[in-house]
Coordinates of C-alpha atoms and ligand atoms in Angstrom, one line a residue:
M203 CA 157.8 92.3 31.5
S204 CA 154.4 93.0 30.0
S205 CA 152.2 90.3 28.5
L206 CA 149.5 90.2 25.9
I207 CA 146.4 88.6 27.6
L208 CA 144.2 87.0 25.0
I209 CA 140.5 86.8 25.8
L210 CA 138.5 84.6 23.4
G211 CA 134.8 85.0 22.6
D212 CA 133.8 82.3 25.0
Q213 CA 135.9 83.6 27.9
L214 CA 133.8 86.6 28.8
N215 CA 134.2 86.6 32.6
K216 CA 136.4 88.8 34.8
S217 CA 137.3 85.8 36.9
I218 CA 138.8 83.9 33.9
S219 CA 142.3 82.5 34.9
S220 CA 144.2 84.7 32.4
L221 CA 142.7 87.9 33.8
K222 CA 143.3 86.9 37.4
Q223 CA 147.0 87.0 36.5
A224 CA 146.9 90.4 34.8
N225 CA 148.9 93.3 35.8
K226 CA 146.6 96.2 34.9
A227 CA 149.4 98.7 34.8
E228 CA 151.6 96.7 32.3
D229 CA 149.6 94.1 30.4
I230 CA 147.5 94.6 27.3
V231 CA 144.3 92.6 27.0
L232 CA 143.5 91.6 23.4
M233 CA 140.0 90.8 22.1
C234 CA 139.4 90.3 18.4
E235 CA 136.6 89.5 16.1
V236 CA 138.1 87.5 13.2
R237 CA 136.6 86.2 10.0
A238 CA 138.3 82.9 10.3
E239 CA 136.2 82.1 13.4
A240 CA 133.0 83.8 12.1
K241 CA 133.3 81.8 8.9
Y242 CA 134.7 78.3 9.7
V243 CA 131.1 77.1 9.5
K244 CA 128.1 79.2 8.4
H245 CA 126.9 79.9 11.9
H246 CA 123.2 80.8 12.6
K247 CA 122.9 84.6 12.3
K248 CA 121.6 84.9 15.8
K249 CA 124.6 83.0 17.2
L250 CA 126.9 85.5 15.5
V251 CA 125.0 88.5 16.9
F252 CA 125.0 86.9 20.3
V253 CA 128.8 86.2 20.5
L254 CA 129.9 89.5 18.9
S255 CA 127.5 91.6 20.9
A256 CA 128.5 89.9 24.2
M257 CA 132.2 90.4 23.3
R258 CA 131.6 94.1 22.7
H259 CA 129.8 94.5 25.9
F260 CA 132.5 92.7 27.8
H261 CA 135.1 95.0 26.3
Q262 CA 133.3 97.9 27.8
E263 CA 133.1 96.2 31.1
L264 CA 136.9 95.6 31.1
K265 CA 137.7 99.1 30.1
F266 CA 135.5 100.4 32.9
S267 CA 137.4 98.2 35.4
G268 CA 140.7 99.7 34.4
Y269 CA 142.2 97.2 32.0
N270 CA 144.2 98.3 29.0
V271 CA 142.2 96.6 26.2
T272 CA 142.9 96.5 22.5
Y273 CA 139.7 95.5 20.8
V274 CA 139.8 94.6 17.0
K275 CA 136.4 94.8 15.3
L276 CA 135.5 92.5 12.3
N277 CA 135.7 95.3 9.8
D278 CA 138.7 97.2 11.1
K279 CA 141.0 98.0 8.2
S280 CA 144.0 96.5 9.8
N281 CA 142.2 93.3 10.9
S282 CA 144.2 90.5 9.2
G283 CA 141.3 87.9 9.7
S284 CA 142.7 85.2 11.9
L285 CA 143.4 84.9 15.6
E286 CA 147.0 83.9 15.1
S287 CA 147.8 86.8 12.8
E288 CA 146.1 89.3 15.0
I289 CA 147.9 88.2 18.1
Q290 CA 151.2 88.4 16.2
R291 CA 150.4 91.9 14.8
I292 CA 149.4 93.4 18.2
A293 CA 152.3 91.7 19.9
N294 CA 154.8 93.1 17.3
D295 CA 153.2 96.6 17.5
N296 CA 153.7 96.6 21.3
N297 CA 157.1 94.8 21.5
I298 CA 155.6 92.0 23.5
N299 CA 156.9 88.4 23.4
N300 CA 154.7 86.8 26.1
I301 CA 151.1 85.7 25.5
T302 CA 148.9 84.6 28.3
V303 CA 145.8 82.7 27.4
T304 CA 143.3 80.5 29.3
H305 CA 143.2 77.2 27.4
P306 CA 140.6 77.4 24.6
G307 CA 137.5 75.2 24.6
E308 CA 138.0 74.1 21.1
Y309 CA 140.9 72.0 19.7
R310 CA 141.0 74.0 16.4
V311 CA 141.5 77.2 18.3
Y312 CA 144.2 75.7 20.5
K313 CA 146.0 74.3 17.4
N314 CA 145.9 77.7 15.6
I315 CA 147.2 79.7 18.5
N316 CA 149.9 77.1 19.3
T317 CA 151.4 77.8 15.8
L318 CA 152.7 81.0 17.4
S319 CA 155.1 79.2 19.7
S320 CA 157.3 78.6 16.6
K321 CA 157.4 82.3 15.9
N322 CA 159.3 83.6 18.9
L323 CA 156.3 84.1 21.1
N324 CA 156.1 82.5 24.5
I325 CA 152.7 81.1 25.2
N326 CA 151.6 80.8 28.8
W327 CA 148.6 78.4 28.7
L328 CA 146.4 78.5 31.8
E329 CA 143.9 75.9 32.8
D330 CA 140.3 77.0 32.3
D331 CA 139.2 76.7 36.0
R332 CA 135.5 77.4 35.2
Y333 CA 135.2 73.6 34.9
F334 CA 134.9 71.5 38.0
C335 CA 137.1 68.8 36.4
S336 CA 140.3 69.7 34.7
R337 CA 141.5 67.9 31.6
D338 CA 144.2 66.2 33.6
E339 CA 141.9 65.1 36.4
F340 CA 139.4 63.6 33.8
R341 CA 142.3 61.7 32.2
K342 CA 143.1 60.2 35.6
W343 CA 139.5 59.4 36.3
V344 CA 139.3 57.6 32.9
D345 CA 142.5 55.6 33.7
K346 CA 142.2 52.3 31.9
K347 CA 138.4 52.2 31.5
T348 CA 137.3 51.1 28.0
Q349 CA 133.7 52.4 28.5
L350 CA 132.8 55.5 30.4
R351 CA 129.6 56.0 32.3
M352 CA 128.4 59.5 33.1
E353 CA 126.6 58.3 36.2
N354 CA 129.9 57.1 37.8
F355 CA 131.6 60.4 36.9
Y356 CA 128.7 62.4 38.3
R357 CA 128.8 60.6 41.6
Y358 CA 132.5 61.2 41.9
M359 CA 131.9 65.0 41.2
R360 CA 129.1 65.2 43.8
Q361 CA 131.3 63.6 46.5
K362 CA 134.3 65.6 45.6
Y363 CA 132.5 68.9 45.7
N364 CA 130.0 68.0 48.4
I365 CA 127.0 68.9 46.3
L366 CA 123.6 67.6 47.3
M367 CA 125.3 65.3 49.8
D368 CA 124.4 64.4 53.4
G369 CA 127.7 63.2 54.7
N370 CA 128.8 60.4 52.4
E371 CA 125.3 59.7 51.1
P372 CA 123.3 61.6 48.5
V373 CA 120.5 63.7 49.9
G374 CA 117.2 61.8 49.9
N375 CA 119.3 58.6 49.7
K376 CA 119.1 58.5 45.9
W377 CA 121.8 59.6 43.5
N378 CA 119.6 60.1 40.5
Y379 CA 115.9 61.0 40.0
D380 CA 116.0 60.4 36.3
K381 CA 112.8 58.3 36.4
E382 CA 111.0 61.4 37.9
N383 CA 112.0 63.6 35.0
R384 CA 109.8 62.0 32.4
K385 CA 106.3 63.3 32.7
P386 CA 104.6 64.2 29.5
L387 CA 102.8 67.5 29.3
K388 CA 100.0 67.1 26.9
N389 CA 97.5 69.8 27.3
E390 CA 98.6 71.9 30.2
I391 CA 99.7 75.5 29.8
I392 CA 103.3 76.5 30.4
S393 CA 103.1 78.8 33.4
S394 CA 106.3 80.8 33.0
R395 CA 108.4 81.8 30.0
P396 CA 112.1 82.5 29.9
K397 CA 113.3 86.0 30.6
I398 CA 114.0 88.0 27.4
F399 CA 116.0 91.1 26.8
K400 CA 115.7 94.1 24.3
P401 CA 118.7 94.8 22.1
D402 CA 120.5 98.0 22.9
A403 CA 122.6 100.2 20.6
I404 CA 125.6 97.9 20.6
T405 CA 123.5 94.8 19.8
N406 CA 121.6 96.8 17.1
E407 CA 124.9 97.7 15.5
V408 CA 126.0 94.1 15.4
I409 CA 122.6 93.0 14.0
E410 CA 123.2 95.4 11.1
L411 CA 126.7 94.1 10.5
I412 CA 125.6 90.5 10.5
E413 CA 122.6 91.3 8.2
S414 CA 124.8 92.9 5.7
E415 CA 127.8 90.5 5.8
F416 CA 126.3 87.2 6.7
N417 CA 122.9 87.4 5.1
E418 CA 123.2 84.1 3.4
N419 CA 123.7 82.2 6.7
F420 CA 121.0 80.1 8.2
G421 CA 118.4 81.4 10.7
D422 CA 116.3 84.3 11.7
I423 CA 118.1 87.2 13.3
L424 CA 115.0 88.8 14.8
P425 CA 113.6 88.8 17.3
F426 CA 116.9 89.0 19.2
E427 CA 116.1 88.4 22.9
L428 CA 119.2 86.9 24.4
A429 CA 121.2 88.3 27.3
V430 CA 124.5 89.8 26.2
T431 CA 125.9 91.1 29.5
R432 CA 126.7 89.4 32.8
K433 CA 124.1 91.5 34.5
Q434 CA 121.4 90.3 32.1
A435 CA 122.6 86.7 32.3
L436 CA 122.3 86.8 36.1
A437 CA 118.8 88.1 35.7
A438 CA 118.0 85.2 33.4
L439 CA 119.4 82.8 36.0
N440 CA 117.5 84.3 38.8
H441 CA 114.3 84.2 36.8
F442 CA 114.8 80.5 36.0
I443 CA 115.5 79.6 39.6
K444 CA 112.5 81.5 40.9
E445 CA 109.9 80.8 38.3
R446 CA 110.8 77.7 36.3
L447 CA 113.1 75.3 38.2
V448 CA 110.2 73.7 40.2
Q449 CA 108.7 72.3 37.0
F450 CA 112.0 71.6 35.2
G451 CA 112.3 68.2 37.0
D452 CA 108.9 66.7 36.0
Y453 CA 108.9 67.9 32.4
Q454 CA 112.5 67.7 31.4
D455 CA 111.8 65.2 28.6
A456 CA 108.4 66.6 27.5
M457 CA 107.7 68.3 24.2
L458 CA 104.8 70.4 23.0
E459 CA 103.9 72.0 19.7
K460 CA 104.7 75.7 19.6
E461 CA 106.4 75.5 23.0
P462 CA 110.1 75.6 22.2
Y463 CA 111.3 76.2 25.7
M464 CA 109.1 74.1 28.0
Y465 CA 110.7 74.5 31.5
H466 CA 114.3 74.4 30.3
S467 CA 116.7 77.0 31.7
L468 CA 118.1 78.4 28.4
L469 CA 121.4 79.0 30.3
S470 CA 123.7 77.0 28.0
F471 CA 124.3 80.2 25.9
Y472 CA 125.6 82.1 28.9
L473 CA 127.5 79.2 30.5
N474 CA 129.3 78.5 27.3
I475 CA 130.6 82.0 26.7
G476 CA 131.4 82.9 30.3
L477 CA 128.6 85.2 31.2
L478 CA 127.6 82.7 33.9
L479 CA 129.8 80.3 35.8
P480 CA 128.8 76.6 36.3
A481 CA 129.6 76.8 40.1
E482 CA 127.3 79.8 40.7
V483 CA 124.5 78.2 38.8
I484 CA 124.8 74.9 40.7
S485 CA 125.1 76.7 44.0
K486 CA 121.9 78.7 43.4
A487 CA 120.0 75.6 42.4
E488 CA 121.2 73.7 45.5
K489 CA 120.3 76.5 47.8
T490 CA 116.8 76.6 46.4
Y491 CA 116.4 72.9 47.4
Q492 CA 117.9 73.6 50.8
N493 CA 115.5 76.4 51.4
G494 CA 112.6 74.2 50.4
H495 CA 111.7 76.2 47.3
A496 CA 112.2 73.4 44.7
P497 CA 111.8 69.6 44.9
I498 CA 114.7 67.2 44.8
N499 CA 113.8 65.7 41.4
A500 CA 114.0 69.2 39.8
V501 CA 117.2 70.3 41.5
E502 CA 119.0 67.0 41.2
G503 CA 118.0 66.7 37.5
F504 CA 119.2 70.2 36.8
I505 CA 122.5 69.9 38.7
R506 CA 123.1 66.5 37.0
Q507 CA 123.0 68.2 33.6
I508 CA 125.7 70.7 34.5
L509 CA 127.9 68.9 37.0
G510 CA 127.4 65.5 35.3
W511 CA 126.8 65.8 31.6
R512 CA 128.4 69.1 30.8
E513 CA 131.6 68.2 32.7
F514 CA 131.7 64.6 31.3
I515 CA 131.2 65.8 27.7
H516 CA 134.0 68.4 28.2
G517 CA 136.3 65.7 29.6
I518 CA 135.7 63.3 26.8
Y519 CA 136.2 65.9 24.1
W520 CA 139.7 66.8 25.4
H521 CA 140.6 63.2 26.2
K522 CA 139.7 62.0 22.7
M523 CA 140.5 64.8 20.4
P524 CA 141.5 65.1 17.6
N525 CA 140.6 61.6 16.5
Y526 CA 137.1 61.7 18.0
S527 CA 135.9 63.9 15.1
T528 CA 136.5 61.1 12.6
K529 CA 134.5 58.3 14.2
N530 CA 131.9 56.5 12.2
F531 CA 131.0 53.1 13.9
F532 CA 128.1 52.4 11.5
N533 CA 129.8 53.6 8.4
A534 CA 126.9 56.0 7.8
E535 CA 127.3 58.0 4.6
N536 CA 123.9 59.5 3.7
D537 CA 123.5 63.3 3.1
L538 CA 121.5 65.5 5.4
P539 CA 118.1 66.1 3.9
D540 CA 117.4 69.6 2.5
F541 CA 114.5 70.0 4.9
F542 CA 117.0 70.3 7.8
W543 CA 117.4 73.9 6.6
D544 CA 113.8 75.0 6.3
G545 CA 111.6 72.4 8.2
D546 CA 109.6 71.7 5.0
T547 CA 108.7 68.1 5.8
K548 CA 105.5 66.2 6.5
L549 CA 107.1 64.7 9.6
N550 CA 105.5 67.1 12.1
C551 CA 108.0 66.4 14.9
L552 CA 110.9 67.3 12.7
S553 CA 109.2 70.2 11.1
Q554 CA 108.4 71.7 14.5
C555 CA 111.9 71.3 15.8
I556 CA 113.7 72.6 12.7
Q557 CA 111.4 75.6 12.4
E558 CA 112.0 76.5 16.1
T559 CA 115.7 76.0 15.6
K560 CA 115.7 78.4 12.6
K561 CA 113.8 81.0 14.6
N562 CA 115.4 80.7 18.0
A563 CA 118.9 79.2 17.4
Y564 CA 117.7 76.9 20.2
A565 CA 116.1 73.5 20.7
H566 CA 115.9 71.8 24.0
H567 CA 117.7 68.6 24.8
I568 CA 115.0 66.1 24.0
Q569 CA 114.3 67.7 20.7
R570 CA 118.0 67.6 19.8
L571 CA 118.4 64.0 21.1
M572 CA 115.1 62.1 20.4
I573 CA 113.7 63.9 17.4
L574 CA 116.6 65.4 15.3
G575 CA 119.3 63.1 16.5
N576 CA 117.2 59.9 16.5
F577 CA 116.3 60.7 12.9
C578 CA 119.9 61.2 11.8
L579 CA 120.9 57.9 13.5
L580 CA 118.1 55.9 12.0
T581 CA 118.6 57.3 8.5
G582 CA 122.3 56.8 8.5
I583 CA 123.5 60.3 7.9
E584 CA 127.2 60.8 7.8
P585 CA 128.5 61.9 11.3
K586 CA 130.6 64.8 9.9
K587 CA 127.6 66.3 8.2
V588 CA 125.5 66.0 11.3
C589 CA 128.2 67.6 13.4
E590 CA 128.4 70.5 11.0
W591 CA 124.7 71.1 11.2
Y592 CA 124.6 71.1 15.0
L593 CA 127.5 73.4 15.1
I594 CA 125.8 75.8 12.8
V595 CA 122.3 76.0 14.1
Y596 CA 122.5 76.5 17.8
A597 CA 123.7 79.7 19.5
D598 CA 125.2 77.6 22.3
A599 CA 127.2 75.4 19.9
F600 CA 130.9 75.1 20.5
E601 CA 132.8 72.1 19.3
W602 CA 133.8 70.8 22.7
V603 CA 130.2 70.3 23.7
E604 CA 128.5 69.7 20.3
L605 CA 130.9 67.0 19.0
P606 CA 130.7 64.4 21.8
N607 CA 126.9 65.0 22.0
V608 CA 126.6 64.2 18.3
M609 CA 129.3 61.6 17.8
G610 CA 128.8 59.8 21.1
M611 CA 125.3 60.5 22.3
I612 CA 123.1 60.6 19.2
L613 CA 125.0 58.7 16.5
F614 CA 126.9 56.1 18.7
A615 CA 129.7 56.8 16.2
D616 CA 132.3 56.0 18.8
G617 CA 130.9 52.5 19.2
G618 CA 129.7 53.0 22.7
Y619 CA 132.5 54.8 24.5
L620 CA 130.2 57.6 25.7
A621 CA 126.8 55.9 25.8
S622 CA 125.9 52.4 26.8
K623 CA 123.4 52.0 23.9
P624 CA 122.2 54.1 20.9
Y625 CA 119.5 56.6 21.8
A626 CA 117.2 55.1 19.1
S627 CA 113.5 54.9 19.3
G628 CA 110.4 54.4 17.2
G629 CA 107.4 56.8 17.0
A630 CA 105.8 55.5 20.3
Y631 CA 108.3 57.4 22.4
I632 CA 107.7 60.6 20.5
N633 CA 104.0 60.1 20.8
K634 CA 104.2 59.4 24.6
M635 CA 106.4 62.5 25.3
S636 CA 104.8 65.1 22.9
N637 CA 101.6 66.1 21.1
Y638 CA 103.4 66.3 17.8
C639 CA 101.7 63.1 16.4
K640 CA 98.2 64.5 16.7
S641 CA 98.6 66.9 13.8
C642 CA 101.0 64.9 11.7
H643 CA 100.4 63.7 8.2
F644 CA 101.7 60.2 9.2
K645 CA 99.8 57.7 11.4
I646 CA 101.6 56.9 14.6
K647 CA 99.9 53.5 15.0
E648 CA 100.8 52.2 11.6
K649 CA 104.0 50.3 11.3
T650 CA 104.7 50.0 7.6
G651 CA 103.5 51.5 4.3
E652 CA 103.1 55.0 3.0
Q653 CA 100.9 56.4 5.8
A654 CA 103.0 54.8 8.6
C655 CA 105.1 56.9 11.0
P656 CA 108.6 56.7 9.4
F657 CA 110.2 56.4 12.9
N658 CA 108.4 53.1 13.4
Y659 CA 109.9 51.2 10.5
L660 CA 113.2 53.1 10.5
Y661 CA 113.8 51.9 14.1
W662 CA 113.4 48.2 13.3
N663 CA 115.3 48.6 10.1
F664 CA 118.2 50.2 12.0
L665 CA 118.3 47.3 14.5
H666 CA 118.2 44.7 11.8
Q667 CA 120.8 46.5 9.6
H668 CA 123.3 46.7 12.5
Q669 CA 122.6 43.5 14.3
D670 CA 126.2 42.3 13.8
K671 CA 127.4 45.4 15.8
L672 CA 124.5 45.7 18.3
S673 CA 122.9 42.4 19.1
N674 CA 125.3 41.5 21.9
N675 CA 124.5 44.7 23.7
Q676 CA 122.8 43.7 26.9
R677 CA 120.6 46.8 27.0
L678 CA 119.2 45.9 23.6
S679 CA 118.5 42.2 24.3
M680 CA 114.7 42.6 24.6
M681 CA 114.6 44.4 21.3
Y682 CA 116.7 41.8 19.5
S683 CA 114.6 39.0 20.9
T684 CA 111.4 40.7 19.5
L685 CA 113.2 41.2 16.2
K686 CA 114.2 37.5 16.1
K687 CA 110.5 36.5 16.5
M688 CA 109.3 38.9 13.8
D689 CA 107.9 37.0 10.8
S690 CA 109.9 37.4 7.6
E691 CA 107.1 39.0 5.6
K692 CA 106.8 41.8 8.2
L693 CA 110.5 42.3 8.3
T694 CA 110.6 42.5 4.5
L695 CA 107.9 45.2 4.6
I696 CA 109.8 47.1 7.3
R697 CA 113.0 47.0 5.3
S698 CA 111.4 48.1 2.0
S699 CA 109.4 50.9 3.7
A700 CA 112.7 52.1 5.3
E701 CA 114.6 51.8 2.0
N702 CA 112.0 53.8 0.1
F703 CA 111.8 56.4 2.7
I704 CA 115.5 56.9 2.9
K705 CA 115.7 57.1 -0.9
S706 CA 113.0 59.7 -0.9
I707 CA 114.8 62.1 1.4
Ligands
FAD1057 P1 118.7 72.7 30.3 O1 117.9 71.6 29.9 O2 118.1 73.7 31.1 O3 120.0 72.1 31.1 C1 120.8 72.8 32.0 C2 122.2 72.9 31.5 O4 122.8 71.6 31.5 C3 122.4 73.4 30.1 O5 122.4 74.8 30.0 C4 123.7 72.8 29.7 O6 124.8 73.6 30.1 C5 123.8 71.5 30.5 N1 123.6 70.3 29.7 C6 122.5 69.6 29.6 N2 122.7 68.5 28.8 C7 123.9 68.6 28.4 C8 124.7 67.8 27.5 N3 124.2 66.7 27.0 N4 125.9 68.2 27.3 C9 126.5 69.3 27.8 N5 125.8 70.1 28.6 C10 124.5 69.7 28.9 N6 124.8 71.9 24.6 C11 125.5 73.0 24.4 O7 125.7 73.7 25.3 N7 126.0 73.2 23.2 C12 125.9 72.4 22.1 O8 126.4 72.6 21.0 C13 125.1 71.2 22.3 N8 124.9 70.4 21.3 C14 124.1 69.3 21.5 C15 123.9 68.4 20.4 C16 123.1 67.2 20.6 C17 123.0 66.3 19.5 C18 122.6 67.0 21.9 C19 121.7 65.7 22.1 C20 122.8 67.8 22.9 C21 123.5 69.0 22.7 N9 123.7 69.9 23.8 C22 124.5 71.0 23.6 C23 123.3 69.6 25.1 C24 121.9 70.1 25.5 O9 121.0 69.8 24.5 C25 121.9 71.7 25.6 O10 122.9 72.0 26.6 C26 120.6 72.2 26.2 O11 119.6 71.8 25.3 C27 120.7 73.7 26.3 O12 119.5 74.2 26.7 P2 119.2 74.7 28.2 O13 120.2 75.6 28.7 O14 117.8 75.1 28.3 O15 119.4 73.3 29.0
SF4_1058 FE1 106.9 62.3 14.2 FE2 105.8 59.9 13.5 FE3 104.6 61.4 15.3 FE4 104.6 62.2 12.8 S1 103.7 60.4 13.6 S2 105.0 63.5 14.5 S3 106.6 61.5 12.1 S4 106.6 60.5 15.5

């Protein structure tokens, strides 16, 4: 009996579990571009071009490999606009009752496709085995824990998969080289840039489509330099491993004006849509260490992000959805400032990160966490609005990875389930790790008043405002003892500076 094998836009790999089961002679592979997905938030234009172009290229690859593929383009006359209705239409046209699909990454997509099970279609859900940890295994690992710690999960994964291990011990006798990932990079020059790719005819056609139909969306479409095929993504991976991994470790947390990429890998785009597999990326990095071509702090730091954070975030999303999206521990309800859309603000750090986001559909982790995220936390912006922004603006943004990073990591909206303390900081951290403050309108050393760096007073105001919820947190005890000792006049100034600033945005 033939099956309809659905390939979603983030499942673009020939080793995906649904294709492994395919019978090329009988089954039909279905790929569709649908408006419901292109429009459920107003995605960055570059993100739309990236996903649609990669889908169209993957379609060609599948056809070339002998699959019988039905590909529905966004503007095809018969395209009914949603995944569910397209599956139903193509299944009806071909007299097929069985749908095979690798489990979607996002809850919304799963829910939509699952509506078909009440319409005489049998859905055969397959595990997405690109992840090291399945949703079930993660649930078992969580067991009765009330707080989760990434480090414990990461060690479990390292042992289970024997990655960077020397018998039962971690290589170098240390699990984590986090402290050696925090060098600032103030004046040095970045010695190697990420690999870039020229758009081909398929990509140019998609660029035209997005320019004409999604012109109101956020972000710059050009230059478009992302990889859109597996071959290109592998070239991007090899370039990173050869040219940039060595410095990744030292400068993982550093930020510089006009250097949007630093030594980051820019591989999240490709990992998230299937052009690269996490296992092959980790294996390449590990071999580079074993061959003596990259130091342990770089390789361990990089592997920790993928085997640790990425898998942990994925596990939490599926363990906690759908309720996770409604969390709001601090009852934050402010609006996102308008300058989040154009970077037109006197806070230089924010202006740099937002303008780079608009241009590249990318910001590296520390920008997302300690500049943009920190600001949203300290100014009490409503979690739903923050989530929507992050989902729109980055080309690697899919809800399974965006939501826990926003809710749990930057906003502490889950009350500490994912992170042991809020990632909040004043301006001193930003000044230490970047050169943004040098050319800022505000004065980093001033703590209150019109000229003072807003992060300085916002930070203390945040701790004061939420002391009922945070003062018992062991990891904040030093901060709360400093706050306790603060004289009331200074505290009043801090609070009024923060109040005025938040009103002004
Ligand atoms: P590198 O710094 O080179 O890291 C290597 C890889 O590790 C990344 O490609 C990524 O796959 C993985 N990784 C690192 N940190 C994380 C993390 N916290 N969670 C999951 N994977 C991680 N990542 C996304 O892929 N999509 C998102 O929508 C997304 N939203 C984020 C929102 C916020 C508020 C924050 C703080 C982080 C978010 N991240 C997201 C995680 C991280 O910032 C990006 O994965 C990273 O910046 C991508 O750039 P890179 O490939 O150069 O990463
Ligand atoms: Fe950002 Fe404050 Fe530095 Fe300005 S002074 S760049 S606002 S941290």
